[in-house]
Short mmCIF file of C-alpha atoms and ligand atoms in Angstrom, two decimals:
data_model
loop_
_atom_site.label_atom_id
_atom_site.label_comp_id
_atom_site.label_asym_id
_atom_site.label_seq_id
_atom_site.Cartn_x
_atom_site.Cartn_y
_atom_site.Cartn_z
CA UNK K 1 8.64 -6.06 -20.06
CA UNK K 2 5.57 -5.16 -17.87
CA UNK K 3 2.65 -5.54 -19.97
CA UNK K 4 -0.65 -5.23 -17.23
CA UNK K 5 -4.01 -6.55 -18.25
CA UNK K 6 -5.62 -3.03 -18.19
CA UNK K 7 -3.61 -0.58 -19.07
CA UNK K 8 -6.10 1.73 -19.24
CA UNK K 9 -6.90 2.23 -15.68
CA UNK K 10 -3.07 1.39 -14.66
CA UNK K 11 -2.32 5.16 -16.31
CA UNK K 12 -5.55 6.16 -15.01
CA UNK K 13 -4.81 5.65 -11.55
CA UNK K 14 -1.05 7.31 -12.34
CA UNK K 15 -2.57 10.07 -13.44
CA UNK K 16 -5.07 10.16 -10.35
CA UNK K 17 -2.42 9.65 -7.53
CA UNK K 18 -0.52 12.53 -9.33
CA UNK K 19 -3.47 14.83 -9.27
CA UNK K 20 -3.93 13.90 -5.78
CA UNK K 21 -0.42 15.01 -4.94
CA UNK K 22 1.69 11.89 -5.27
CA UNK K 23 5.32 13.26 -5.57
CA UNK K 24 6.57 10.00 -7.52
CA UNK K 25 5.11 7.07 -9.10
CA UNK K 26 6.64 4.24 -11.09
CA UNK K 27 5.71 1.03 -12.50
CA UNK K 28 8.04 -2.09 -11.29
CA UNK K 29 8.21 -6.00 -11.69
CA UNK K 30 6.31 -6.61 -8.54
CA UNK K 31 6.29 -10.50 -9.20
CA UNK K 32 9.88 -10.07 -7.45
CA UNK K 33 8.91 -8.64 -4.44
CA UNK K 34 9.51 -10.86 -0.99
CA UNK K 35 7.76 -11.58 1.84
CA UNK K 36 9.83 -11.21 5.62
CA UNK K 37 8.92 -12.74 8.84
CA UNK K 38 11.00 -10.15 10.44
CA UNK K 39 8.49 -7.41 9.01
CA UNK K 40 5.71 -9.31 10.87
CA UNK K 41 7.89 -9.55 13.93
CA UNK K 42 7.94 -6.02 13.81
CA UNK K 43 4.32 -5.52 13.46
CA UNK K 44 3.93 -8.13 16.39
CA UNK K 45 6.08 -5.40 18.65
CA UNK K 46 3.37 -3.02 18.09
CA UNK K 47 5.36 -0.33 17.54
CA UNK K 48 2.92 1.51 15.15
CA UNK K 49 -0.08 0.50 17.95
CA UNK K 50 -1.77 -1.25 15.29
CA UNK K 51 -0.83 -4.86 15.52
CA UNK K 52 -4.50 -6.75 16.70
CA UNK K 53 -6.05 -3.44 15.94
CA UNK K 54 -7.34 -3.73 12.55
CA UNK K 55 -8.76 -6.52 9.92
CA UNK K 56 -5.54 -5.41 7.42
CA UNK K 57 -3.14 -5.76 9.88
CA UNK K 58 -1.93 -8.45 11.50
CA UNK K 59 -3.00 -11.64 13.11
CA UNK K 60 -6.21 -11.10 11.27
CA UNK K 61 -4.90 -10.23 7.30
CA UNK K 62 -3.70 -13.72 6.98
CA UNK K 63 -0.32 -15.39 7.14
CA UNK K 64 2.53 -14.65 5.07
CA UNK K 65 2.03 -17.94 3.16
CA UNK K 66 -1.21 -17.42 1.84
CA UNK K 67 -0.29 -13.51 0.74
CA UNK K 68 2.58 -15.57 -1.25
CA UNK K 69 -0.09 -17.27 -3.04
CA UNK K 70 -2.25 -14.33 -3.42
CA UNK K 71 0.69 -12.17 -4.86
CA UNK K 72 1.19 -14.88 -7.88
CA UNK K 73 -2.08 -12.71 -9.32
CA UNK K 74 -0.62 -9.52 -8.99
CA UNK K 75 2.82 -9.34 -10.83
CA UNK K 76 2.82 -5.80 -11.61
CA UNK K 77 3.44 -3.07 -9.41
CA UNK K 78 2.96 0.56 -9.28
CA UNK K 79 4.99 2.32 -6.43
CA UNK K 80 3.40 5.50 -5.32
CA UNK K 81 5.53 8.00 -3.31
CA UNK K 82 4.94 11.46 -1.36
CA UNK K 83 7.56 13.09 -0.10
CA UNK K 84 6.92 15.41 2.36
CA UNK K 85 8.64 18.70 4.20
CA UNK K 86 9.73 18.50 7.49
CA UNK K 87 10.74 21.79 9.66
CA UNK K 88 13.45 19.74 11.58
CA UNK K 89 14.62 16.02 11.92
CA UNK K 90 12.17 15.02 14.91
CA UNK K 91 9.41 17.70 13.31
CA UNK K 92 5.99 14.56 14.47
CA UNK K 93 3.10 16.92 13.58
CA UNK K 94 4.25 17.11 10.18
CA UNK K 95 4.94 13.44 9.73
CA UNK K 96 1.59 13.07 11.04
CA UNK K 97 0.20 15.10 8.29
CA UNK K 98 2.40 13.57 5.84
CA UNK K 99 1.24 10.22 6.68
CA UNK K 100 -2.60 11.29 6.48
CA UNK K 101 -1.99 12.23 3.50
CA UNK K 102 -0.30 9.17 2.05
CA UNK K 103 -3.26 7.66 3.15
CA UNK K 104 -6.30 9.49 1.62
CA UNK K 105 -4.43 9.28 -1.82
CA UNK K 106 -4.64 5.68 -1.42
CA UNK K 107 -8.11 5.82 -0.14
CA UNK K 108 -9.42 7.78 -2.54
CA UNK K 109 -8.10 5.33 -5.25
CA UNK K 110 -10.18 2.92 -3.31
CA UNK K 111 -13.57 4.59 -3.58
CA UNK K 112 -12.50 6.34 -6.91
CA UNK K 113 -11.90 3.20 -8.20
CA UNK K 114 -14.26 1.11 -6.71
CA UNK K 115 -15.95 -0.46 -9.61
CA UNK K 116 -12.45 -1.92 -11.20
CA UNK K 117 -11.16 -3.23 -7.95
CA UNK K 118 -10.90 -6.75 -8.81
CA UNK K 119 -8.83 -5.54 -11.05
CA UNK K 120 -6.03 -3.70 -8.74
CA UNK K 121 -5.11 -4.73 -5.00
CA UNK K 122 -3.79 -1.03 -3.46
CA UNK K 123 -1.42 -2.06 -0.74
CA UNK K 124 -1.29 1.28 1.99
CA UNK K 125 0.98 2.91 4.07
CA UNK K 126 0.67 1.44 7.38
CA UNK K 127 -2.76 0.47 7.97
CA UNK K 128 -6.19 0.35 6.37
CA UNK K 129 -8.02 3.86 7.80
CA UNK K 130 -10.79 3.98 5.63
CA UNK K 131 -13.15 3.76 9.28
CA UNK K 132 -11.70 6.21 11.86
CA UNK K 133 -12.18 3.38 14.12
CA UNK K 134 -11.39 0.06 12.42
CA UNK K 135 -14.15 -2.32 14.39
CA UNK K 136 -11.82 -5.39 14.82
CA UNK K 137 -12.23 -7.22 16.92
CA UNK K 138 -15.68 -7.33 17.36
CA UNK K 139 -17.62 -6.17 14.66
CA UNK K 140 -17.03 -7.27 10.58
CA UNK K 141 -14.91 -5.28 8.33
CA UNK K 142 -17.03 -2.45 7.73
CA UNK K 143 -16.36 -2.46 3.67
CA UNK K 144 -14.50 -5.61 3.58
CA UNK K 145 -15.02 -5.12 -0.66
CA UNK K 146 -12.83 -1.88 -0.46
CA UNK K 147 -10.55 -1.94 2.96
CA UNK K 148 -6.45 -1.95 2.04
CA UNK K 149 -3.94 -4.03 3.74
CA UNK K 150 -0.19 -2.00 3.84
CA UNK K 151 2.99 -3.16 2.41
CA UNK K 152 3.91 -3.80 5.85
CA UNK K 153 1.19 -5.82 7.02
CA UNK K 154 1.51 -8.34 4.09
CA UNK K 155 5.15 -8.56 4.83
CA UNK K 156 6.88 -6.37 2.48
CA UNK K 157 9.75 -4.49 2.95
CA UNK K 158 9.42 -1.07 1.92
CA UNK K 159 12.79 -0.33 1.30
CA UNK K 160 13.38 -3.51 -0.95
CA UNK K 161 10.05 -2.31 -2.68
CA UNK K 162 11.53 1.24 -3.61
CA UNK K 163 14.68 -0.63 -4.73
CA UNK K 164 12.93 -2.86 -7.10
CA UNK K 165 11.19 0.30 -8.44
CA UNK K 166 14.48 2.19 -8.85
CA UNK K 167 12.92 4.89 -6.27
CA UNK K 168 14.86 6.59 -3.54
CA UNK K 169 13.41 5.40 0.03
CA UNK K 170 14.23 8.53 1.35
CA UNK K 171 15.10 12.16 -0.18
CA UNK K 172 17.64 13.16 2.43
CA UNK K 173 17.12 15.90 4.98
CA UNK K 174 14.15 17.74 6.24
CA UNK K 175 12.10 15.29 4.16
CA UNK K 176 10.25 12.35 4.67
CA UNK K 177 9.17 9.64 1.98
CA UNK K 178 5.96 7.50 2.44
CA UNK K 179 5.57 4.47 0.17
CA UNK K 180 2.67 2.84 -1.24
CA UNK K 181 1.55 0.49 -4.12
CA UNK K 182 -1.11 -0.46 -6.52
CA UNK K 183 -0.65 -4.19 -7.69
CA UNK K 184 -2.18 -5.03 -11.27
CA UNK K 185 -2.95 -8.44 -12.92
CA UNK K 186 -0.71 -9.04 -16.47
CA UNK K 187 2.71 -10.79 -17.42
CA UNK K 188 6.01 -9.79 -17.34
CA UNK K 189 7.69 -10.69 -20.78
CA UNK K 190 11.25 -10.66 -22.03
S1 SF4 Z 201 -12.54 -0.84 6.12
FE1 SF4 Z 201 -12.80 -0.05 8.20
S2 SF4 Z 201 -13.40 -1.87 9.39
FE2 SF4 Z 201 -12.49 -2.63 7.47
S3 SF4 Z 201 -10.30 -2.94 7.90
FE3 SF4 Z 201 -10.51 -0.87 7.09
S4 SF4 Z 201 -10.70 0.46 8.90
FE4 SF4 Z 201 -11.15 -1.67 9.55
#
């Protein structure tokens, strides 16, 4: 059984997200979720152009060992989906706008929320874009109280974090699905 700390603000947030346009949320046992080098190998490929880009993305969010230990506090999860429309299979712009979108739900939680955030880590959808110009390297995190790593960036796989959630990770054709999560502090109890 998932019983968070605060349940308060866990439906709070639900209820937010959904307002906001979230097309699916659920609540999962997030203390199961595991950490994959290969995800980091991917981010070190730089595929999404973000790798050494950005304080929540890697090299500089931290090794995958000390997001293990930072996890133990966050046991329960809330996955947060939108789908979105496409026009055809290789349709970019609206990706694009899908993605954005993903996004500013989660950021919004963020500055929404920003008095209760010790007690709720909000893991994105790619990368932190609370800046439009994330100032790593060379300047601090510009609101290092409110910026959000991505499932990615800590290592998760999104897929095994849908499954765990009892989500779809995608909703067939002409549709795309973009993942994210708000972690909460409690117990999980038989
Ligand atoms: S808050 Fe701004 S400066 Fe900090 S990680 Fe996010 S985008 Fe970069």
């Amino acid at each position: 059984m998932l019983q968070p700390n605060n349940p308060e603000l866990v439906q709070k947030i639900e209820n937010f997200v959904t307002g906001e346009g979230a097309t699916a949320t659920k609540l999962f046992d997030a203390s199961k979720m595991k950490l994959h080098s290969e995800v980091r190998d991917m981010c070190a490929a730089d595929k999404c152009n973000q790798y050494g880009k950005n304080w929540q993305c890697p090299p500089a969010i931290g090794d995958l060992q000390e997001w293990e230990e930072r996890l133990r506090d966050w046991p329960i999860g809330l996955l947060i989906q939108l789908c979105w429309d496409l026009d055809n299979e290789s349709d970019i712009d609206a990706m694009m706008v899908g993605s954005e979108k993903m996004k500013s739900i989660i950021n919004k939680v963020a500055t929404r929320f920003r008095e209760e955030r010790d007690d709720y880590l909000p893991l994105t959808a790619g990368s932190c874009s609370l800046c439009k110009t994330c100032t790593y390297p060379n300047e601090p995190c510009r609101y290092p109280e409110l910026a959000i790593p991505s499932l990615e960036s800590i290592g998760l796989l999104v897929s095994d974090v849908c499954k765990l959630a009892g989500l779809p990770y995608n909703n067939g054709p002409l549709t795309i699905t973009f993942s994210s999560a708000i972690l909460f502090k409690g117990e999980i109890t038989n």
